[in-house]
Structures are given as structure tokens and as C-alpha cells.
Amino acid sequence: MLAARHNREAWAGDADRFGVAGAILAGNLCLNWTEELFSTCGLPADHLSRARPVFDRMRTQLMGGQFLDVVESARPWAGLPTQERLERARRVIRFKSAKYTIEHPLLIGASAGGAGADDLTALSRYGLDLGHAFQLRDDLLGVFGDPASTGKPAGDDLREGKRTVLIAHTLAGTDERGRELVETGLGRPDLDEDGVATLREVIVASGAVDAVEAEIAQLADAARLALKSTSGLEAAPVDVLDELIDFSTARSS
Amino acid sequence: MLAARHNREAWAGDADRFGVAGAILAGNLCLNWTEELFSTCGLPADHLSRARPVFDRMRTQLMGGQFLDVVESARPWAGLPTQERLERARRVIRFKSAKYTIEHPLLIGASAGGAGADDLTALSRYGLDLGHAFQLRDDLLGVFGDPASTGKPAGDDLREGKRTVLIAHTLAGTDERGRELVETGLGRPDLDEDGVATLREVIVASGAVDAVEAEIAQLADAARLALKSTSGLEAAPVDVLDELIDFSTARSS
């Protein structure tokens, strides 16, 4: 939008750089506002001050997690053992998705509400496991999801070349021909429907979908166990958190 | 640095985009930390909560001011009357420099310290006037300053093509040949020492330096007057603010 206006009005300098500068500043503005919303949300000052360290940690770690994602999108996977690939993909999930999407928001609320140390630890485990499972489900939907319900074009993650746990399992379980198909097809922005269908077949045949489904089920169980180990929380929020497990990990989007 | 590492290790994707992504995230991290430092600076909670609205306003306005600077660096000056050029340059100074460099930091401290409404208004005027004068001095130093004391290469503002109050006055006061020299030389990254010297001569001969010096003197007087109109502040900080006027507007850097 900004770049287009720059072009239309024939302003000086590079239109794309202009657009990027505006986008960076808009992002900074929103980042400022997250903090302003937090501080002015209306909770009593002592509740806010209990939650603030978690809020600060979340915002700092998110930048690290986002950078980790940028790094892992660029660092080659070629020649790495499967275990190292899985660890890299899982570390991105942990720091970019699980902490930011579930663990920290939950701990912010629980800290503000005065939860005890043991319950905070249990909620942290619940959040990390569920956040991890949620991201694995999202990775499956990014390849196999129905565009009508995901809102994203089918196979978009394949065109973007995302190196997920699913892809690590695929490369480990497929044969020479499958590996070649993945290595040449993954990350091609012009991958057509046939190309997407071929990669899907390779992924399913490798056993990767089953492996990821098994991980999701394990993580969901672990999250439920962590939730059960809490002792000082009221029943109603615990019920909601329990429902959230099914809601976040169910097969349909 | 990041882009160089990306290149050296032959990572996937574009090295410059990688470097930009890292730089944006590093900026976001620092932006987060400004707020964390504010909240954990150790002032009592009621002092902080008095100062927080100013702190929030400062961070929001800074993004607007920075964007204004980006826009004004791109929008052409050709064909505009001098008054419009001066207004554009002054608006950037107000929102990018004066508020952020002096007015808001001063109001944050004064609000935290419990200053009254009249004193806050006076300090706001002091800050805007002094901040404006300081930026005009900085613009002069950016063209005429001694690299040994400014730490910037001589004439750097000319190579960057900054459209300052000084340049608006120059274009208004010079002749056809001078205008041509400014329009062809300003913003040329490869402008050599002779080119810088020529532009300096045009600027001085146009009377622009005298005009800017007069503005600085007026703004410094106005800042001093605003400071004198405060009534509830202690003598020691007022003395420091008075010294700051000379310190920020003196001819040598």
C-alpha cells in the first residue's frame, strides 16, 4: 500500500524501502500498544506487578524465538541426522509458538490471579505441551488442511518450504525417490496442485503423518496430566483449559 | 554483520533480507526493554503511574514522527513556496526531535515528581523550544561542523540530502545558479570535498546561516522565558535546565 502510493506519486527514493520503513514503524507502534493495553487493562496494580515479569519475559523471548525461526529457515538441513532436524524444528516450536501462544499468556493470567508456585509450574508444562501439539496440528493442516476451513491455500506450507517436524519425519521415512521429490519440490513458490499432491503422497507413505499424529496425542495426554496435577485452581477455568486441549489438537480445523 | 554471516555460510535465501529481519527483531527487543526499564526503574508505583501516560504518548508519537521524517524525505519540494517548506521541516523537528529528545523526557520526570499543571505546561514549552533550537544547531553542525568534534564526516547531511530549515532558507535566499547547485548537489552520496565546499558557500551567501542562527537565539530566549514562568520547582533543577539551554544551542559542538 505505502509502496504503491510512493510509486503513484513519484516520490523520491526507492518505493519498496519506503514501504518497508512504514511497515517497521507500524509494527513498532503496535508493539508499544501491547504494553499500553497491558498497563491500562484495569487490573489492580498489585495484580499487574505480579504478572509484569512474565509479560516482559514473553516479549523478550518472542523476539528470540522469531529470530530462531528466521535462522532455521536459512540454515541448511542437508547432511544432518534426523534427530538434529527434529530438535531444530522443535526448538522453533517451543520458543516461537508454544511459549508465546499458550504458556506465557496463561502464566500472565495465573500470576495476576495469584496462583501458587506449584500450580504455575504445572500450567507452564500444560502450556508448553499443548502449544507444541497445537503447532504440530497446524503443520499438518498447512499441508493437508481444507482451504475452506483453514483459510489458507492448500499446500501453502510446502510452497513456503517450511522445515517442520513433519518434513523431518518424511525425510527419515521415505526412500531415495521420495527424498528427491521433497528436496526439489519443497520451497518452490510455483508448486502446482499436482506437485502438492505428489508431495502429500510422499509424506503419507513415509509414515510421517502417523508419527506426527502420535506426537500430538502424547502431548495432549501430557498436557491433560499436567492440568490434573494443579491443586489450587477453581474448577471452572480448569474445565475450560481441559476443553482447550481437544479444541487445539482436533483433526479438523 | 548478520548478512555477512549468511553469505559466508552460504545459507538459503537472500542474505540482505536475512540481515534486515535480524535488525528489525533487535530493534523490537530494544523497544521492549525501554518499557521494562521504565517499569523496573525503582520509582514508587504511584510516581510511575503518573508518568506512564506521558511515557506511552512519547513512544506512540515517536513512531508517527519517525514516519513523518520518512515521508518528508520522499515527498518532493519542487514548486513549493518557502513557507510550506519551512513548515514541513519544522513539523519533522517538532514530532521527531523536540518532543522525543527534550519535552517528553522532561515531562516524564516532572510528572513522576508530582509537578503541577502550570509547571508542566511551562516545561512543555521549554522542551519544545529548546528541542527545536537543538535540532537547528545540529543541522548547522551537520553541514559546517568539525568532524573531530561532531564525530560525523564533514557535510554528511548534504550527502544524505536532508531537507532542513537551513536548506529551505538557502533555496529562498540564493540566486538561480545557487538553486541549481543545491538541487544537483544535495543528496549525492558521492559528493566530494569540493562539492561540499561549494554548497557551503551557497548556503552562507544566501543568508540561511544567519537566519537559522537568529531562529536558534529566539528559541533559546523563549525556552528561558518558559523556564522562568515555572513556580513550583526547586532551584537546583531549574538551574540545570537553564544551563542546558546554552549547552544545547552553543555554536561549538
Short mmCIF file of C-alpha atoms in Angstrom, two decimals:
data_model
loop_
_atom_site.label_atom_id
_atom_site.label_comp_id
_atom_site.label_asym_id
_atom_site.label_seq_id
_atom_site.Cartn_x
_atom_site.Cartn_y
_atom_site.Cartn_z
CA MET A 1 0.00 0.00 0.00
CA LEU A 2 2.63 2.52 1.08
CA ALA A 3 4.99 1.45 -1.67
CA ALA A 4 2.15 1.78 -4.20
CA ARG A 5 1.41 5.34 -3.10
CA HIS A 6 5.12 6.17 -3.29
CA ASN A 7 5.15 4.89 -6.86
CA ARG A 8 1.90 6.58 -7.85
CA GLU A 9 3.01 9.99 -6.64
CA ALA A 10 6.54 9.54 -8.00
CA TRP A 11 8.21 10.35 -4.67
CA ALA A 12 11.97 10.33 -4.26
CA GLY A 13 13.93 7.21 -3.34
CA ASP A 14 13.03 3.56 -3.54
CA ALA A 15 9.32 2.71 -3.17
CA ASP A 16 9.93 -0.69 -1.58
CA ARG A 17 12.32 0.71 1.01
CA PHE A 18 9.70 3.35 1.78
CA GLY A 19 7.06 0.66 2.25
CA VAL A 20 9.34 -1.39 4.49
CA ALA A 21 10.15 1.66 6.63
CA GLY A 22 6.43 2.32 7.13
CA ALA A 23 5.76 -1.32 7.94
CA ILE A 24 8.55 -1.41 10.55
CA LEU A 25 7.18 1.71 12.23
CA ALA A 26 3.61 0.36 12.18
CA GLY A 27 4.93 -2.80 13.85
CA ASN A 28 6.74 -0.76 16.48
CA LEU A 29 3.58 1.21 17.14
CA CYS A 30 1.62 -1.99 17.73
CA LEU A 31 4.39 -3.32 19.95
CA ASN A 32 4.15 -0.15 22.04
CA TRP A 33 0.41 -0.59 22.27
CA THR A 34 0.66 -4.16 23.59
CA GLU A 35 2.35 -2.73 26.63
CA GLU A 36 -0.05 0.19 26.91
CA LEU A 37 -3.01 -2.21 26.80
CA PHE A 38 -1.39 -4.35 29.48
CA SER A 39 -0.75 -1.40 31.79
CA THR A 40 -4.19 0.13 31.34
CA CYS A 41 -6.27 -3.06 31.31
CA GLY A 42 -7.86 -2.12 34.60
CA LEU A 43 -6.46 -4.84 36.86
CA PRO A 44 -5.33 -3.66 40.30
CA ALA A 45 -1.69 -2.51 40.45
CA ASP A 46 -0.53 -5.40 42.65
CA HIS A 47 -2.03 -7.96 40.25
CA LEU A 48 -0.34 -6.26 37.31
CA SER A 49 3.01 -6.12 39.07
CA ARG A 50 2.85 -9.87 39.75
CA ALA A 51 2.17 -10.52 36.05
CA ARG A 52 4.59 -7.99 34.60
CA PRO A 53 7.78 -10.12 34.82
CA VAL A 54 6.04 -12.85 32.78
CA PHE A 55 4.77 -10.28 30.30
CA ASP A 56 8.30 -8.90 29.91
CA ARG A 57 9.82 -12.35 29.57
CA MET A 58 7.25 -13.24 26.92
CA ARG A 59 8.02 -10.19 24.82
CA THR A 60 11.78 -10.72 25.07
CA GLN A 61 11.61 -14.44 24.29
CA LEU A 62 9.28 -13.88 21.36
CA MET A 63 11.94 -11.82 19.59
CA GLY A 64 14.46 -14.58 20.23
CA GLY A 65 12.00 -17.21 19.01
CA GLN A 66 11.17 -15.25 15.90
CA PHE A 67 14.87 -14.82 15.15
CA LEU A 68 15.43 -18.53 15.72
CA ASP A 69 12.73 -19.17 13.11
CA VAL A 70 14.48 -16.83 10.66
CA VAL A 71 17.82 -18.58 11.29
CA GLU A 72 16.37 -22.08 10.98
CA SER A 73 14.65 -21.16 7.71
CA ALA A 74 18.06 -20.27 6.29
CA ARG A 75 20.44 -22.86 7.81
CA PRO A 76 20.68 -25.92 5.57
CA TRP A 77 19.36 -29.31 6.69
CA ALA A 78 21.44 -31.25 4.18
CA GLY A 79 23.63 -33.90 5.80
CA LEU A 80 22.10 -33.52 9.28
CA PRO A 81 20.93 -36.61 11.17
CA THR A 82 17.14 -36.88 11.69
CA GLN A 83 17.48 -36.28 15.42
CA GLU A 84 19.19 -32.92 14.85
CA ARG A 85 16.50 -31.90 12.33
CA LEU A 86 13.75 -32.78 14.78
CA GLU A 87 15.48 -30.90 17.58
CA ARG A 88 15.84 -27.79 15.45
CA ALA A 89 12.19 -27.88 14.36
CA ARG A 90 11.03 -28.47 17.94
CA ARG A 91 13.16 -25.66 19.35
CA VAL A 92 11.48 -23.23 16.96
CA ILE A 93 8.05 -24.53 18.04
CA ARG A 94 8.97 -24.15 21.70
CA PHE A 95 10.30 -20.59 21.54
CA LYS A 96 8.21 -19.16 18.75
CA SER A 97 4.85 -20.85 19.21
CA ALA A 98 4.34 -22.77 22.45
CA LYS A 99 5.61 -20.12 24.84
CA TYR A 100 4.02 -17.20 23.07
CA THR A 101 0.70 -18.78 22.10
CA ILE A 102 -0.21 -20.64 25.26
CA GLU A 103 2.34 -20.87 28.08
CA HIS A 104 3.05 -17.20 28.72
CA PRO A 105 -0.49 -15.84 28.22
CA LEU A 106 -1.66 -18.46 30.70
CA LEU A 107 1.07 -17.62 33.21
CA ILE A 108 0.31 -13.89 32.89
CA GLY A 109 -3.27 -14.51 33.93
CA ALA A 110 -2.39 -17.07 36.58
CA SER A 111 0.30 -14.81 38.09
CA ALA A 112 -2.08 -11.84 38.12
CA GLY A 113 -4.66 -14.06 39.82
CA GLY A 114 -2.19 -15.11 42.49
CA ALA A 115 -1.66 -18.80 41.62
CA GLY A 116 0.89 -20.65 43.75
CA ALA A 117 4.34 -21.80 42.60
CA ASP A 118 3.35 -25.46 42.06
CA ASP A 119 0.30 -24.52 40.01
CA LEU A 120 2.37 -22.10 37.92
CA THR A 121 4.84 -24.91 37.20
CA ALA A 122 2.00 -27.25 36.20
CA LEU A 123 0.39 -24.60 33.99
CA SER A 124 3.75 -23.96 32.36
CA ARG A 125 4.04 -27.64 31.45
CA TYR A 126 0.43 -27.71 30.26
CA GLY A 127 1.05 -24.64 28.07
CA LEU A 128 4.28 -25.90 26.53
CA ASP A 129 2.88 -29.35 25.74
CA LEU A 130 -0.41 -28.05 24.38
CA GLY A 131 1.31 -25.25 22.44
CA HIS A 132 3.63 -27.82 20.91
CA ALA A 133 0.71 -30.12 19.99
CA PHE A 134 -1.22 -27.18 18.54
CA GLN A 135 1.70 -26.25 16.29
CA LEU A 136 2.11 -29.84 15.08
CA ARG A 137 -1.62 -29.87 14.21
CA ASP A 138 -1.13 -26.55 12.41
CA ASP A 139 1.77 -28.04 10.43
CA LEU A 140 -0.45 -30.95 9.33
CA LEU A 141 -3.25 -28.55 8.35
CA GLY A 142 -0.73 -26.43 6.42
CA VAL A 143 -0.13 -29.43 4.16
CA PHE A 144 -3.39 -31.40 4.27
CA GLY A 145 -5.95 -28.86 5.50
CA ASP A 146 -9.10 -27.92 3.61
CA PRO A 147 -8.65 -24.34 2.34
CA ALA A 148 -12.36 -23.71 3.07
CA SER A 149 -11.76 -24.18 6.79
CA THR A 150 -8.08 -23.18 7.20
CA GLY A 151 -8.42 -20.02 5.11
CA LYS A 152 -5.03 -20.72 3.52
CA PRO A 153 -4.37 -22.12 0.02
CA ALA A 154 -3.85 -25.90 0.08
CA GLY A 155 -0.20 -26.88 0.45
CA ASP A 156 0.94 -23.35 1.28
CA ASP A 157 3.46 -24.58 3.84
CA LEU A 158 5.03 -26.72 1.11
CA ARG A 159 5.43 -23.75 -1.22
CA GLU A 160 6.94 -21.72 1.63
CA GLY A 161 9.36 -24.57 2.25
CA LYS A 162 8.70 -24.74 5.99
CA ARG A 163 11.02 -27.25 7.60
CA THR A 164 8.73 -28.83 10.13
CA VAL A 165 8.76 -31.90 12.32
CA LEU A 166 6.50 -33.42 9.63
CA ILE A 167 9.15 -32.89 6.96
CA ALA A 168 11.93 -34.21 9.20
CA HIS A 169 9.93 -37.43 9.73
CA THR A 170 9.21 -37.59 5.99
CA LEU A 171 12.88 -37.36 5.03
CA ALA A 172 13.69 -40.04 7.62
CA GLY A 173 10.98 -42.48 6.47
CA THR A 174 10.91 -42.13 2.69
CA ASP A 175 13.12 -43.72 0.02
CA GLU A 176 15.66 -42.14 -2.34
CA ARG A 177 12.99 -41.10 -4.86
CA GLY A 178 10.82 -39.55 -2.11
CA ARG A 179 13.77 -37.58 -0.72
CA GLU A 180 14.49 -36.23 -4.18
CA LEU A 181 10.86 -35.20 -4.66
CA VAL A 182 10.86 -33.39 -1.32
CA GLU A 183 14.21 -31.71 -1.90
CA THR A 184 13.24 -30.43 -5.35
CA GLY A 185 9.59 -29.59 -4.57
CA LEU A 186 9.73 -28.08 -1.08
CA GLY A 187 10.01 -24.29 -1.11
CA ARG A 188 9.04 -23.83 -4.77
CA PRO A 189 6.64 -20.88 -4.87
CA ASP A 190 5.27 -22.11 -8.22
CA LEU A 191 4.46 -25.63 -6.99
CA ASP A 192 1.14 -26.53 -8.69
CA GLU A 193 -1.69 -28.75 -7.46
CA ASP A 194 -0.15 -31.88 -8.95
CA GLY A 195 3.16 -31.07 -7.28
CA VAL A 196 1.39 -30.58 -3.95
CA ALA A 197 -0.48 -33.87 -4.42
CA THR A 198 2.77 -35.72 -5.16
CA LEU A 199 4.47 -34.35 -2.04
CA ARG A 200 1.43 -35.25 0.06
CA GLU A 201 1.66 -38.84 -1.16
CA VAL A 202 5.35 -39.00 -0.29
CA ILE A 203 4.65 -37.58 3.18
CA VAL A 204 1.83 -40.04 3.92
CA ALA A 205 3.71 -43.05 2.51
CA SER A 206 6.76 -42.24 4.65
CA GLY A 207 4.73 -42.71 7.84
CA ALA A 208 5.35 -39.07 8.85
CA VAL A 209 1.66 -38.24 9.32
CA ASP A 210 1.22 -41.18 11.67
CA ALA A 211 4.33 -40.18 13.58
CA VAL A 212 3.12 -36.60 13.99
CA GLU A 213 -0.39 -37.73 14.98
CA ALA A 214 1.20 -39.94 17.64
CA GLU A 215 3.26 -36.99 18.96
CA ILE A 216 0.13 -34.82 19.10
CA ALA A 217 -1.74 -37.48 21.06
CA GLN A 218 1.16 -37.89 23.50
CA LEU A 219 1.50 -34.16 24.03
CA ALA A 220 -2.24 -33.76 24.55
CA ASP A 221 -2.14 -36.53 27.18
CA ALA A 222 0.83 -34.88 28.88
CA ALA A 223 -0.98 -31.54 28.91
CA ARG A 224 -4.05 -33.17 30.48
CA LEU A 225 -1.87 -34.81 33.12
CA ALA A 226 -0.19 -31.51 33.96
CA LEU A 227 -3.58 -29.87 34.29
CA LYS A 228 -4.77 -32.62 36.63
CA SER A 229 -1.74 -32.03 38.86
CA THR A 230 -2.86 -28.49 39.71
CA SER A 231 -4.37 -28.16 43.16
CA GLY A 232 -5.26 -24.55 43.92
CA LEU A 233 -7.28 -23.58 40.83
CA GLU A 234 -11.04 -23.27 40.66
CA ALA A 235 -12.99 -25.92 38.75
CA ALA A 236 -14.45 -23.68 36.03
CA PRO A 237 -11.17 -22.44 34.49
CA VAL A 238 -9.67 -25.94 34.74
CA ASP A 239 -12.65 -27.24 32.75
CA VAL A 240 -12.08 -24.59 30.09
CA LEU A 241 -8.39 -25.46 29.87
CA ASP A 242 -9.33 -29.12 29.55
CA GLU A 243 -11.70 -28.35 26.66
CA LEU A 244 -8.96 -26.27 25.07
CA ILE A 245 -6.85 -29.42 24.68
CA ASP A 246 -9.39 -31.06 22.37
CA PHE A 247 -10.16 -27.78 20.66
CA SER A 248 -6.49 -27.09 19.84
CA THR A 249 -5.48 -30.55 18.74
CA ALA A 250 -8.61 -31.93 16.97
CA ARG A 251 -8.12 -33.28 13.45
CA SER A 252 -10.50 -30.91 11.70
CA SER A 253 -9.52 -27.27 11.82
CA MET B 1 27.10 -8.49 10.25
CA LEU B 2 24.17 -10.92 10.03
CA ALA B 3 24.03 -10.63 6.26
CA ALA B 4 27.79 -11.28 6.08
CA ARG B 5 27.46 -14.44 8.16
CA HIS B 6 24.56 -15.58 5.95
CA ASN B 7 26.77 -15.09 2.89
CA ARG B 8 29.84 -16.71 4.47
CA GLU B 9 27.98 -19.85 5.46
CA ALA B 10 26.03 -19.97 2.19
CA TRP B 11 22.66 -20.18 3.94
CA ALA B 12 19.42 -20.36 1.97
CA GLY B 13 17.53 -17.27 0.82
CA ASP B 14 18.62 -13.67 0.44
CA ALA B 15 21.41 -12.51 2.77
CA ASP B 16 20.21 -8.90 2.90
CA ARG B 17 16.65 -9.89 3.77
CA PHE B 18 18.09 -12.09 6.49
CA GLY B 19 20.10 -9.18 7.87
CA VAL B 20 17.07 -6.87 7.78
CA ALA B 21 14.93 -9.44 9.61
CA GLY B 22 17.55 -9.70 12.35
CA ALA B 23 17.85 -5.93 12.61
CA ILE B 24 14.07 -5.48 12.92
CA LEU B 25 13.92 -8.07 15.71
CA ALA B 26 16.87 -6.49 17.52
CA GLY B 27 15.04 -3.16 17.33
CA ASN B 28 11.87 -4.72 18.71
CA LEU B 29 13.85 -6.27 21.53
CA CYS B 30 15.29 -2.87 22.48
CA LEU B 31 11.84 -1.29 22.25
CA ASN B 32 10.53 -3.91 24.68
CA TRP B 33 13.40 -3.16 27.01
CA THR B 34 12.66 0.59 27.13
CA GLU B 35 9.37 -0.29 28.75
CA GLU B 36 10.90 -2.89 31.01
CA LEU B 37 13.48 -0.36 32.21
CA PHE B 38 10.74 2.18 32.84
CA SER B 39 8.62 -0.24 34.86
CA THR B 40 11.52 -1.58 36.90
CA CYS B 41 13.44 1.66 37.46
CA GLY B 42 12.63 1.55 41.16
CA LEU B 43 10.36 4.59 41.48
CA PRO B 44 7.29 4.10 43.69
CA ALA B 45 4.23 2.73 41.85
CA ASP B 46 2.20 5.95 42.22
CA HIS B 47 5.04 8.04 40.75
CA LEU B 48 5.32 5.62 37.83
CA SER B 49 1.60 5.63 37.18
CA ARG B 50 1.60 9.45 36.99
CA ALA B 51 4.42 9.33 34.44
CA ARG B 52 3.17 6.38 32.40
CA PRO B 53 0.69 8.26 30.18
CA VAL B 54 3.49 10.62 29.08
CA PHE B 55 5.80 7.68 28.50
CA ASP B 56 3.13 5.98 26.37
CA ARG B 57 2.37 9.18 24.44
CA MET B 58 6.09 9.65 23.76
CA ARG B 59 6.52 6.16 22.34
CA THR B 60 3.43 6.46 20.15
CA GLN B 61 4.31 9.92 18.85
CA LEU B 62 7.88 8.93 18.14
CA MET B 63 6.70 6.34 15.61
CA GLY B 64 4.50 8.99 13.98
CA GLY B 65 7.37 11.47 13.95
CA GLN B 66 9.76 8.95 12.51
CA PHE B 67 7.26 8.09 9.79
CA LEU B 68 6.75 11.79 9.09
CA ASP B 69 10.50 12.05 8.57
CA VAL B 70 10.42 9.11 6.14
CA VAL B 71 7.53 10.73 4.24
CA GLU B 72 9.12 14.16 4.13
CA SER B 73 12.39 12.69 2.85
CA ALA B 74 10.47 11.27 -0.11
CA ARG B 75 7.86 13.96 -0.92
CA PRO B 76 9.25 16.44 -3.45
CA TRP B 77 9.91 20.09 -2.51
CA ALA B 78 9.92 21.29 -6.12
CA GLY B 79 7.40 24.06 -6.74
CA LEU B 80 6.51 24.54 -3.06
CA PRO B 81 6.55 28.04 -1.56
CA THR B 82 9.25 28.67 1.06
CA GLN B 83 6.68 28.87 3.86
CA GLU B 84 5.41 25.36 3.10
CA ARG B 85 8.96 24.01 3.01
CA LEU B 86 9.75 25.59 6.36
CA GLU B 87 6.54 24.24 7.87
CA ARG B 88 7.29 20.73 6.67
CA ALA B 89 10.85 20.83 8.01
CA ARG B 90 9.66 22.27 11.33
CA ARG B 91 6.91 19.69 11.73
CA VAL B 92 9.50 16.92 11.44
CA ILE B 93 11.66 18.67 14.05
CA ARG B 94 8.68 19.01 16.39
CA PHE B 95 7.46 15.44 16.22
CA LYS B 96 10.69 13.58 15.64
CA SER B 97 13.22 15.56 17.67
CA ALA B 98 11.81 18.18 20.03
CA LYS B 99 9.17 16.02 21.70
CA TYR B 100 11.29 12.91 21.92
CA THR B 101 14.63 14.47 22.82
CA ILE B 102 13.56 17.03 25.42
CA GLU B 103 9.86 17.69 26.00
CA HIS B 104 8.64 14.20 26.83
CA PRO B 105 11.63 13.01 28.87
CA LEU B 106 11.29 16.19 30.93
CA LEU B 107 7.55 15.71 31.39
CA ILE B 108 8.06 12.07 32.39
CA GLY B 109 10.33 13.15 35.23
CA ALA B 110 8.21 16.16 36.19
CA SER B 111 5.00 14.08 36.23
CA ALA B 112 6.64 11.37 38.29
CA GLY B 113 7.87 14.07 40.69
CA GLY B 114 4.36 15.50 41.04
CA ALA B 115 4.76 18.87 39.25
CA GLY B 116 1.56 20.96 38.96
CA ALA B 117 -0.38 21.57 35.74
CA ASP B 118 1.01 25.10 35.16
CA ASP B 119 4.59 23.95 35.61
CA LEU B 120 4.03 21.01 33.29
CA THR B 121 2.71 23.40 30.63
CA ALA B 122 5.73 25.66 31.07
CA LEU B 123 8.14 22.72 30.93
CA SER B 124 6.42 21.51 27.78
CA ARG B 125 7.02 24.90 26.10
CA TYR B 126 10.62 24.94 27.37
CA GLY B 127 11.17 21.45 25.97
CA LEU B 128 9.66 22.09 22.57
CA ASP B 129 11.51 25.38 22.07
CA LEU B 130 14.83 24.05 23.29
CA GLY B 131 14.42 20.82 21.36
CA HIS B 132 13.70 22.81 18.23
CA ALA B 133 16.76 25.03 18.79
CA PHE B 134 18.92 22.00 19.47
CA GLN B 135 17.90 20.38 16.17
CA LEU B 136 18.60 23.59 14.23
CA ARG B 137 22.07 23.67 15.81
CA ASP B 138 22.51 20.03 14.86
CA ASP B 139 21.52 20.84 11.26
CA LEU B 140 24.16 23.58 11.13
CA LEU B 141 26.78 21.23 12.58
CA GLY B 142 25.78 18.58 10.05
CA VAL B 143 26.92 20.94 7.29
CA PHE B 144 29.60 23.10 8.92
CA GLY B 145 30.68 21.05 11.97
CA ASP B 146 34.22 19.95 12.61
CA PRO B 147 34.35 16.15 12.13
CA ALA B 148 36.78 15.94 15.06
CA SER B 149 34.11 17.21 17.46
CA THR B 150 30.87 16.06 15.78
CA GLY B 151 32.13 12.54 15.05
CA LYS B 152 30.46 12.66 11.63
CA PRO B 153 32.16 13.20 8.25
CA ALA B 154 32.02 16.86 7.16
CA GLY B 155 28.98 17.64 5.04
CA ASP B 156 27.30 14.32 5.75
CA ASP B 157 23.83 15.91 5.92
CA LEU B 158 24.41 17.28 2.41
CA ARG B 159 25.26 13.86 1.03
CA GLU B 160 22.19 12.41 2.74
CA GLY B 161 20.12 15.14 1.13
CA LYS B 162 18.39 16.18 4.38
CA ARG B 163 15.79 18.82 3.67
CA THR B 164 16.23 21.04 6.67
CA VAL B 165 15.13 24.54 7.67
CA LEU B 166 18.66 25.58 6.64
CA ILE B 167 18.14 24.29 3.11
CA ALA B 168 14.67 25.89 2.86
CA HIS B 169 16.22 29.26 3.78
CA THR B 170 19.04 28.66 1.31
CA LEU B 171 16.69 27.98 -1.59
CA ALA B 172 14.71 31.10 -0.67
CA GLY B 173 17.74 33.37 -0.43
CA THR B 174 20.04 32.22 -3.21
CA ASP B 175 20.05 33.01 -6.94
CA GLU B 176 19.31 30.78 -9.95
CA ARG B 177 22.86 29.41 -10.05
CA GLY B 178 22.80 28.67 -6.32
CA ARG B 179 19.45 26.86 -6.60
CA GLU B 180 20.85 24.74 -9.39
CA LEU B 181 23.94 23.86 -7.35
CA VAL B 182 21.78 22.86 -4.38
CA GLU B 183 19.35 20.86 -6.49
CA THR B 184 22.07 18.91 -8.29
CA GLY B 185 24.45 18.50 -5.30
CA LEU B 186 22.10 17.79 -2.39
CA GLY B 187 21.60 14.08 -1.75
CA ARG B 188 24.52 12.92 -3.89
CA PRO B 189 26.26 10.17 -1.89
CA ASP B 190 29.45 10.72 -3.90
CA LEU B 191 29.66 14.46 -3.23
CA ASP B 192 33.38 15.18 -2.72
CA GLU B 193 35.08 17.81 -0.55
CA ASP B 194 34.98 20.42 -3.31
CA GLY B 195 31.28 19.79 -3.82
CA VAL B 196 30.66 20.16 -0.10
CA ALA B 197 32.69 23.39 -0.04
CA THR B 198 30.70 24.82 -2.97
CA LEU B 199 27.36 24.05 -1.31
CA ARG B 200 28.61 25.59 1.94
CA GLU B 201 29.45 28.79 0.11
CA VAL B 202 25.98 28.89 -1.48
CA ILE B 203 24.34 28.32 1.91
CA VAL B 204 26.35 31.07 3.65
CA ALA B 205 25.95 33.58 0.79
CA SER B 206 22.17 33.04 0.79
CA GLY B 207 21.90 34.33 4.36
CA ALA B 208 20.50 30.99 5.51
CA VAL B 209 23.07 30.53 8.27
CA ASP B 210 22.26 33.95 9.73
CA ALA B 211 18.54 33.17 9.53
CA VAL B 212 18.98 29.86 11.35
CA GLU B 213 21.27 31.42 13.97
CA ALA B 214 18.58 34.04 14.60
CA GLU B 215 15.92 31.33 14.99
CA ILE B 216 18.14 29.45 17.44
CA ALA B 217 18.64 32.60 19.51
CA GLN B 218 14.90 33.34 19.56
CA LEU B 219 14.02 29.79 20.54
CA ALA B 220 16.66 29.79 23.28
CA ASP B 221 15.19 33.04 24.66
CA ALA B 222 11.68 31.59 24.54
CA ALA B 223 12.85 28.46 26.36
CA ARG B 224 14.46 30.62 29.06
CA LEU B 225 11.26 32.63 29.44
CA ALA B 226 9.16 29.49 29.76
CA LEU B 227 11.54 28.19 32.41
CA LYS B 228 11.29 31.48 34.34
CA SER B 229 7.49 31.15 34.35
CA THR B 230 7.59 27.97 36.42
CA SER B 231 6.70 28.49 40.07
CA GLY B 232 6.67 25.21 41.95
CA LEU B 233 10.06 23.74 41.02
CA GLU B 234 13.14 23.66 43.21
CA ALA B 235 16.04 25.96 42.35
CA ALA B 236 18.66 23.29 41.64
CA PRO B 237 16.87 21.53 38.74
CA VAL B 238 15.81 24.88 37.27
CA ASP B 239 19.48 25.93 37.26
CA VAL B 240 20.41 22.74 35.45
CA LEU B 241 17.67 23.29 32.86
CA ASP B 242 18.91 26.84 32.40
CA GLU B 243 22.47 25.61 31.76
CA LEU B 244 21.07 23.06 29.32
CA ILE B 245 19.89 25.89 27.09
CA ASP B 246 23.43 27.17 26.50
CA PHE B 247 24.81 23.68 26.37
CA SER B 248 22.33 22.55 23.66
CA THR B 249 22.48 25.62 21.46
CA ALA B 250 26.13 26.78 21.69
CA ARG B 251 27.95 27.28 18.41
CA SER B 252 30.69 24.74 19.03
CA SER B 253 29.56 21.17 19.37
#
